[in-house]
Amino acid sequence: MKNRSSLLCAVLCFVAVAVLSSGGCKKKKKKFPYIPLSFQISTKTLPESAVGAPYSVQLQAKYGTAPYQNWAITSGSLPAGFSLDSVTGIISGVAQTAGNYPITIQVEDSSSTPKTAGRDFTISVINAEWTIFVFMNGDNHLEGAAITDINEMEAAGGSTPRLNIIVQCDRHPEYDTSNGDWTTCKRYYVTSDSANNNIVSTELADLGEVNMGTQAALQQFLEWGIGRFTATKYALVFWNHGSTWQCYGHDDTDNDTIDINESYFAIDGALTTTGLAKIDFLGFDMCLVGTVEMLAEFYDVCDVLVASAELEPGHGWNYAASIGYLGSNPTATAQQLATKIVQDYTTRCELQGENDNTLAAFDTANITTFLSDLEILTGYLRSNIGTEGINLGLARSYTDTFTDGEQGENTAADIGDMLYTLRYITSDATLQNYIDSFLTSLSGITLLSRCGTRHEYASGISVFFPEEEQDFLDQSAEYSVTWFAGNYSWDELLVDYYSVGSAYVPTVLVNNVMASSPTVTQGSPVTVSGDVSGDGIADVYGGVYLVSGNILYLYYREPIHSQMTLPNGKTIENYWSSSSVWNVDFEWDAIIPVITDGIDFDFMLFDYDDDVLIVYGQFSDDGGTNWYECAAVFDQTGAFAGLVVFFNGQVVEYDPETGDIFRPYQYYIDVSIPAEGLDVGQELYATDLSLVAAQAPSGTYCVDIEATDFFDNSDDDFDIVTVP
């Protein structure tokens, strides 16, 4: 212990002396030798590129005297189609062949004795996983929506080396003035941009005015695109108006429309030219084309198909979500992409309170089985049309239909809903088995079908089945040249069905209609009752007409229902079984609905469609110079939901603008002829429409019960009441 203590004291003394002699406790700085930073290319790696995609990369250098110059390839070679600008150091171009391309790049600085720097790189050129072609015909009043959708694609991230998004967009001279207001047809390689609503995508070509309503325009676009943008999978999206099986896309400038046959032959021709077997994904971002006819037409040129049986809202598909998904999941299958598009679209519709939307995705692998089962069912119905024609007509009248034409037309019936309904109306066990087989096939080809609450029981795919024979006759010649009609016998079933109607002896009868009181006021309503009987009754209505001499003006109308509930929960509001006498009634309290813009009001012709009310009339967007047939849609509270305008053979959803005019149709009967007709009522501001209840004017009224069968035969009976 003594030795250790002595040693410790000696160490402490040494430390103290050392500190004192140095003048304090300071850390001495260590000197490092100066080594100047060497001139070098600072770009570390080069991004990969996709075959056909525009490529542009700015090389960077540092630690030399700027400007840097004489950029050069000293070993290896750039991909064919690329070049290096010796002054700017930009590598740009369009690669033509996939592969890895090792190169050495050298650059000089601007010293009096130029320094050189070099670096080794490898440029990888790949075939994209997906190339999506969007055939966007904005040469009509949808021009603004076209610009919006391109911006959605940009905001979603645009193209990547694994995803090419190629748009051919034709514009109109009038409807949108943004982005320089160009009016020609341009091709774009869509790039990323989330900062603004201007198109920043790479313009590949300005084609001048192009008639997008032709087979040639579509085929040339596909052949050019497939030839340039090599990919593992290809998608084609039709973007425009649609009208069931009749047409796809109207070009206003050239006044032309590309129809279903032209569309098919354009795709088939492009596949033949390019050597592709099929397009992986075929989509229709347009109204009403989700039909059996469309599936039959296109199933052999695509693996997956997406379409809407109903009108689409102006916003169309949710490109921001769906393109964003594919950008993050470029190896997604066509089935996965189709399902995601349906989900994204319907989610957006739900968030915006739109309840009449439909969108469905179909796998085409088993379409032939689906069509075969439909043909077997069709053949059986034709063989038994004498006994099953009435039931088919009843099922058709109870079927969910889609907004497909001008006033009076009703031609697109949901095939799944119709045959499911027929399954529970008929007592024919063989027919029931054939229907079960068909519905199983329909389920087998459906990847996902989403329908809004207004179409709760729809399958999401329609078939041509006009409610009225005249509509069939008007369109049958054009329909007969579709591939479906030429190879299957659905159109022949319709001929047989309408033949039954022509030979049908009407049995519908309404009698004993009586009002509970000769006078009606708001405080003392009247009950109108009567007896209805007959086969194949489709609708029963109670109506109130103001009597003015020989003219009866329709002031009020409401459906009278008799319910039947199917196993899937669907309630048929108008199931009138044959060989029964139904005692029906409705109540009227001297209140009528009127249409108003908050200043003027008038009575009108209106109808009920599930949870909406429809007022028929005329619309003008130029102060009354030109008028178009239209239907104003209102919810059950009377709030205005929008216009459906029938424009140049197209069905268009339209949001009125300031100055637009709506005038309602008014229905009347001239009992002296007898004849029925339509007048037009008060001009109203289309932006401020609503339905409200009003006191019926004093006068004499005919209270009526009318029954109509599905062949449009009808009978009615009436009584007279007075509003003081």
PDB file of C-alpha atoms in Angstrom, residues 506-636:
ATOM      1  CA  PRO A 506    -106.356  -7.254 -75.236  1.00  0.00           C
ATOM      2  CA  THR A 507    -108.082  -8.292 -72.055  1.00  0.00           C
ATOM      3  CA  VAL A 508    -107.200  -5.293 -69.907  1.00  0.00           C
ATOM      4  CA  LEU A 509    -110.347  -3.766 -68.444  1.00  0.00           C
ATOM      5  CA  VAL A 510    -111.031  -0.897 -66.046  1.00  0.00           C
ATOM      6  CA  ASN A 511    -114.515  -0.219 -64.780  1.00  0.00           C
ATOM      7  CA  ASN A 512    -116.597   0.953 -61.815  1.00  0.00           C
ATOM      8  CA  VAL A 513    -114.391   4.004 -61.245  1.00  0.00           C
ATOM      9  CA  MET A 514    -116.019   6.218 -58.670  1.00  0.00           C
ATOM     10  CA  ALA A 515    -115.015   9.224 -56.581  1.00  0.00           C
ATOM     11  CA  SER A 516    -115.922   9.197 -52.911  1.00  0.00           C
ATOM     12  CA  SER A 517    -117.170  12.802 -53.144  1.00  0.00           C
ATOM     13  CA  PRO A 518    -118.185  15.125 -55.996  1.00  0.00           C
ATOM     14  CA  THR A 519    -116.138  17.926 -54.430  1.00  0.00           C
ATOM     15  CA  VAL A 520    -112.486  17.954 -53.359  1.00  0.00           C
ATOM     16  CA  THR A 521    -110.483  20.505 -51.382  1.00  0.00           C
ATOM     17  CA  GLN A 522    -107.133  20.498 -49.696  1.00  0.00           C
ATOM     18  CA  GLY A 523    -108.769  19.742 -46.376  1.00  0.00           C
ATOM     19  CA  SER A 524    -111.194  17.153 -47.757  1.00  0.00           C
ATOM     20  CA  PRO A 525    -109.442  14.732 -50.133  1.00  0.00           C
ATOM     21  CA  VAL A 526    -111.323  12.426 -52.463  1.00  0.00           C
ATOM     22  CA  THR A 527    -110.683   8.685 -52.850  1.00  0.00           C
ATOM     23  CA  VAL A 528    -110.981   7.366 -56.394  1.00  0.00           C
ATOM     24  CA  SER A 529    -111.497   3.596 -56.670  1.00  0.00           C
ATOM     25  CA  GLY A 530    -112.136   1.106 -59.459  1.00  0.00           C
ATOM     26  CA  ASP A 531    -111.710  -2.474 -60.687  1.00  0.00           C
ATOM     27  CA  VAL A 532    -108.826  -3.630 -62.911  1.00  0.00           C
ATOM     28  CA  SER A 533    -108.496  -7.011 -64.639  1.00  0.00           C
ATOM     29  CA  GLY A 534    -106.744  -8.635 -67.614  1.00  0.00           C
ATOM     30  CA  ASP A 535    -103.639 -10.537 -68.733  1.00  0.00           C
ATOM     31  CA  GLY A 536    -100.201  -8.974 -68.917  1.00  0.00           C
ATOM     32  CA  ILE A 537    -100.996  -5.746 -67.126  1.00  0.00           C
ATOM     33  CA  ALA A 538     -97.823  -3.684 -66.831  1.00  0.00           C
ATOM     34  CA  ASP A 539     -98.922  -0.372 -65.257  1.00  0.00           C
ATOM     35  CA  VAL A 540    -101.889   1.095 -63.450  1.00  0.00           C
ATOM     36  CA  TYR A 541    -102.124   4.849 -62.912  1.00  0.00           C
ATOM     37  CA  GLY A 542    -104.443   7.275 -61.244  1.00  0.00           C
ATOM     38  CA  GLY A 543    -104.768  10.555 -63.111  1.00  0.00           C
ATOM     39  CA  VAL A 544    -106.383  13.946 -62.681  1.00  0.00           C
ATOM     40  CA  TYR A 545    -107.293  16.037 -65.743  1.00  0.00           C
ATOM     41  CA  LEU A 546    -108.573  19.611 -65.820  1.00  0.00           C
ATOM     42  CA  VAL A 547    -111.605  19.773 -68.124  1.00  0.00           C
ATOM     43  CA  SER A 548    -111.584  22.704 -70.561  1.00  0.00           C
ATOM     44  CA  GLY A 549    -114.290  22.216 -73.181  1.00  0.00           C
ATOM     45  CA  ASN A 550    -113.276  19.178 -75.236  1.00  0.00           C
ATOM     46  CA  ILE A 551    -109.689  19.268 -73.922  1.00  0.00           C
ATOM     47  CA  LEU A 552    -108.472  17.389 -70.871  1.00  0.00           C
ATOM     48  CA  TYR A 553    -105.145  18.651 -69.454  1.00  0.00           C
ATOM     49  CA  LEU A 554    -103.148  16.221 -67.312  1.00  0.00           C
ATOM     50  CA  TYR A 555    -102.451  17.901 -63.967  1.00  0.00           C
ATOM     51  CA  TYR A 556    -101.598  14.992 -61.721  1.00  0.00           C
ATOM     52  CA  ARG A 557    -100.615  11.348 -62.142  1.00  0.00           C
ATOM     53  CA  GLU A 558     -99.430   8.698 -59.741  1.00  0.00           C
ATOM     54  CA  PRO A 559     -98.683   4.976 -60.100  1.00  0.00           C
ATOM     55  CA  ILE A 560    -100.882   2.470 -58.312  1.00  0.00           C
ATOM     56  CA  HIS A 561     -98.898  -0.542 -57.163  1.00  0.00           C
ATOM     57  CA  SER A 562     -99.461  -4.213 -56.419  1.00  0.00           C
ATOM     58  CA  GLN A 563     -96.362  -5.818 -54.942  1.00  0.00           C
ATOM     59  CA  MET A 564     -94.503  -9.095 -55.326  1.00  0.00           C
ATOM     60  CA  THR A 565     -91.151  -9.799 -53.615  1.00  0.00           C
ATOM     61  CA  LEU A 566     -88.539 -12.004 -55.297  1.00  0.00           C
ATOM     62  CA  PRO A 567     -86.084 -14.230 -53.382  1.00  0.00           C
ATOM     63  CA  ASN A 568     -83.243 -11.746 -53.892  1.00  0.00           C
ATOM     64  CA  GLY A 569     -85.275  -9.106 -52.053  1.00  0.00           C
ATOM     65  CA  LYS A 570     -86.401  -7.158 -55.099  1.00  0.00           C
ATOM     66  CA  THR A 571     -89.961  -5.906 -54.804  1.00  0.00           C
ATOM     67  CA  ILE A 572     -91.962  -5.711 -58.019  1.00  0.00           C
ATOM     68  CA  GLU A 573     -94.251  -2.760 -57.559  1.00  0.00           C
ATOM     69  CA  ASN A 574     -96.606  -3.644 -60.404  1.00  0.00           C
ATOM     70  CA  TYR A 575     -97.185  -7.387 -60.317  1.00  0.00           C
ATOM     71  CA  TRP A 576    -100.700  -7.886 -61.646  1.00  0.00           C
ATOM     72  CA  SER A 577    -101.326 -11.604 -61.955  1.00  0.00           C
ATOM     73  CA  SER A 578    -103.599 -12.810 -64.735  1.00  0.00           C
ATOM     74  CA  SER A 579    -107.203 -13.904 -64.233  1.00  0.00           C
ATOM     75  CA  SER A 580    -107.643 -11.684 -61.191  1.00  0.00           C
ATOM     76  CA  VAL A 581    -109.852  -8.687 -60.522  1.00  0.00           C
ATOM     77  CA  TRP A 582    -108.038  -6.011 -58.579  1.00  0.00           C
ATOM     78  CA  ASN A 583    -109.833  -3.306 -56.635  1.00  0.00           C
ATOM     79  CA  VAL A 584    -107.543  -0.275 -56.693  1.00  0.00           C
ATOM     80  CA  ASP A 585    -107.744   3.286 -55.464  1.00  0.00           C
ATOM     81  CA  PHE A 586    -105.811   6.504 -55.041  1.00  0.00           C
ATOM     82  CA  GLU A 587    -106.374   9.661 -53.053  1.00  0.00           C
ATOM     83  CA  TRP A 588    -106.270  13.233 -54.292  1.00  0.00           C
ATOM     84  CA  ASP A 589    -106.346  16.315 -52.097  1.00  0.00           C
ATOM     85  CA  ALA A 590    -106.628  19.051 -54.760  1.00  0.00           C
ATOM     86  CA  ILE A 591    -102.844  19.528 -54.687  1.00  0.00           C
ATOM     87  CA  ILE A 592    -100.847  19.316 -57.918  1.00  0.00           C
ATOM     88  CA  PRO A 593     -97.089  19.373 -58.583  1.00  0.00           C
ATOM     89  CA  VAL A 594     -95.793  22.325 -60.570  1.00  0.00           C
ATOM     90  CA  ILE A 595     -92.386  23.166 -61.965  1.00  0.00           C
ATOM     91  CA  THR A 596     -90.892  26.542 -61.097  1.00  0.00           C
ATOM     92  CA  ASP A 597     -87.704  28.567 -61.438  1.00  0.00           C
ATOM     93  CA  GLY A 598     -88.602  30.637 -58.381  1.00  0.00           C
ATOM     94  CA  ILE A 599     -90.279  33.290 -60.529  1.00  0.00           C
ATOM     95  CA  ASP A 600     -92.690  31.556 -62.895  1.00  0.00           C
ATOM     96  CA  PHE A 601     -94.349  28.156 -62.653  1.00  0.00           C
ATOM     97  CA  ASP A 602     -96.433  25.792 -64.763  1.00  0.00           C
ATOM     98  CA  PHE A 603     -97.940  22.308 -64.775  1.00  0.00           C
ATOM     99  CA  MET A 604     -96.083  19.670 -66.767  1.00  0.00           C
ATOM    100  CA  LEU A 605     -95.827  16.111 -68.024  1.00  0.00           C
ATOM    101  CA  PHE A 606     -93.876  14.083 -65.481  1.00  0.00           C
ATOM    102  CA  ASP A 607     -93.167  10.456 -64.664  1.00  0.00           C
ATOM    103  CA  TYR A 608     -91.758   8.352 -61.842  1.00  0.00           C
ATOM    104  CA  ASP A 609     -88.600   6.267 -62.171  1.00  0.00           C
ATOM    105  CA  ASP A 610     -87.686   4.502 -58.950  1.00  0.00           C
ATOM    106  CA  ASP A 611     -86.522   7.247 -56.587  1.00  0.00           C
ATOM    107  CA  VAL A 612     -86.550  10.144 -59.050  1.00  0.00           C
ATOM    108  CA  LEU A 613     -89.169  12.196 -60.855  1.00  0.00           C
ATOM    109  CA  ILE A 614     -88.719  13.071 -64.505  1.00  0.00           C
ATOM    110  CA  VAL A 615     -90.220  16.098 -66.237  1.00  0.00           C
ATOM    111  CA  TYR A 616     -90.162  15.970 -70.030  1.00  0.00           C
ATOM    112  CA  GLY A 617     -89.626  19.083 -72.062  1.00  0.00           C
ATOM    113  CA  GLN A 618     -87.345  21.137 -74.289  1.00  0.00           C
ATOM    114  CA  PHE A 619     -84.022  22.800 -73.570  1.00  0.00           C
ATOM    115  CA  SER A 620     -82.197  25.718 -75.204  1.00  0.00           C
ATOM    116  CA  ASP A 621     -78.698  27.014 -74.522  1.00  0.00           C
ATOM    117  CA  ASP A 622     -78.852  29.888 -77.033  1.00  0.00           C
ATOM    118  CA  GLY A 623     -81.751  31.975 -75.797  1.00  0.00           C
ATOM    119  CA  GLY A 624     -84.467  29.991 -77.555  1.00  0.00           C
ATOM    120  CA  THR A 625     -83.137  29.798 -81.112  1.00  0.00           C
ATOM    121  CA  ASN A 626     -82.558  26.046 -81.008  1.00  0.00           C
ATOM    122  CA  TRP A 627     -84.470  23.602 -78.847  1.00  0.00           C
ATOM    123  CA  TYR A 628     -83.559  20.042 -77.865  1.00  0.00           C
ATOM    124  CA  GLU A 629     -85.656  17.260 -76.404  1.00  0.00           C
ATOM    125  CA  CYS A 630     -84.729  16.689 -72.780  1.00  0.00           C
ATOM    126  CA  ALA A 631     -85.776  15.352 -69.408  1.00  0.00           C
ATOM    127  CA  ALA A 632     -85.294  17.263 -66.162  1.00  0.00           C
ATOM    128  CA  VAL A 633     -84.563  14.976 -63.219  1.00  0.00           C
ATOM    129  CA  PHE A 634     -85.647  15.717 -59.649  1.00  0.00           C
ATOM    130  CA  ASP A 635     -85.288  13.818 -56.390  1.00  0.00           C
ATOM    131  CA  GLN A 636     -88.250  12.905 -54.200  1.00  0.00           C
TER     132      GLN A 636
END
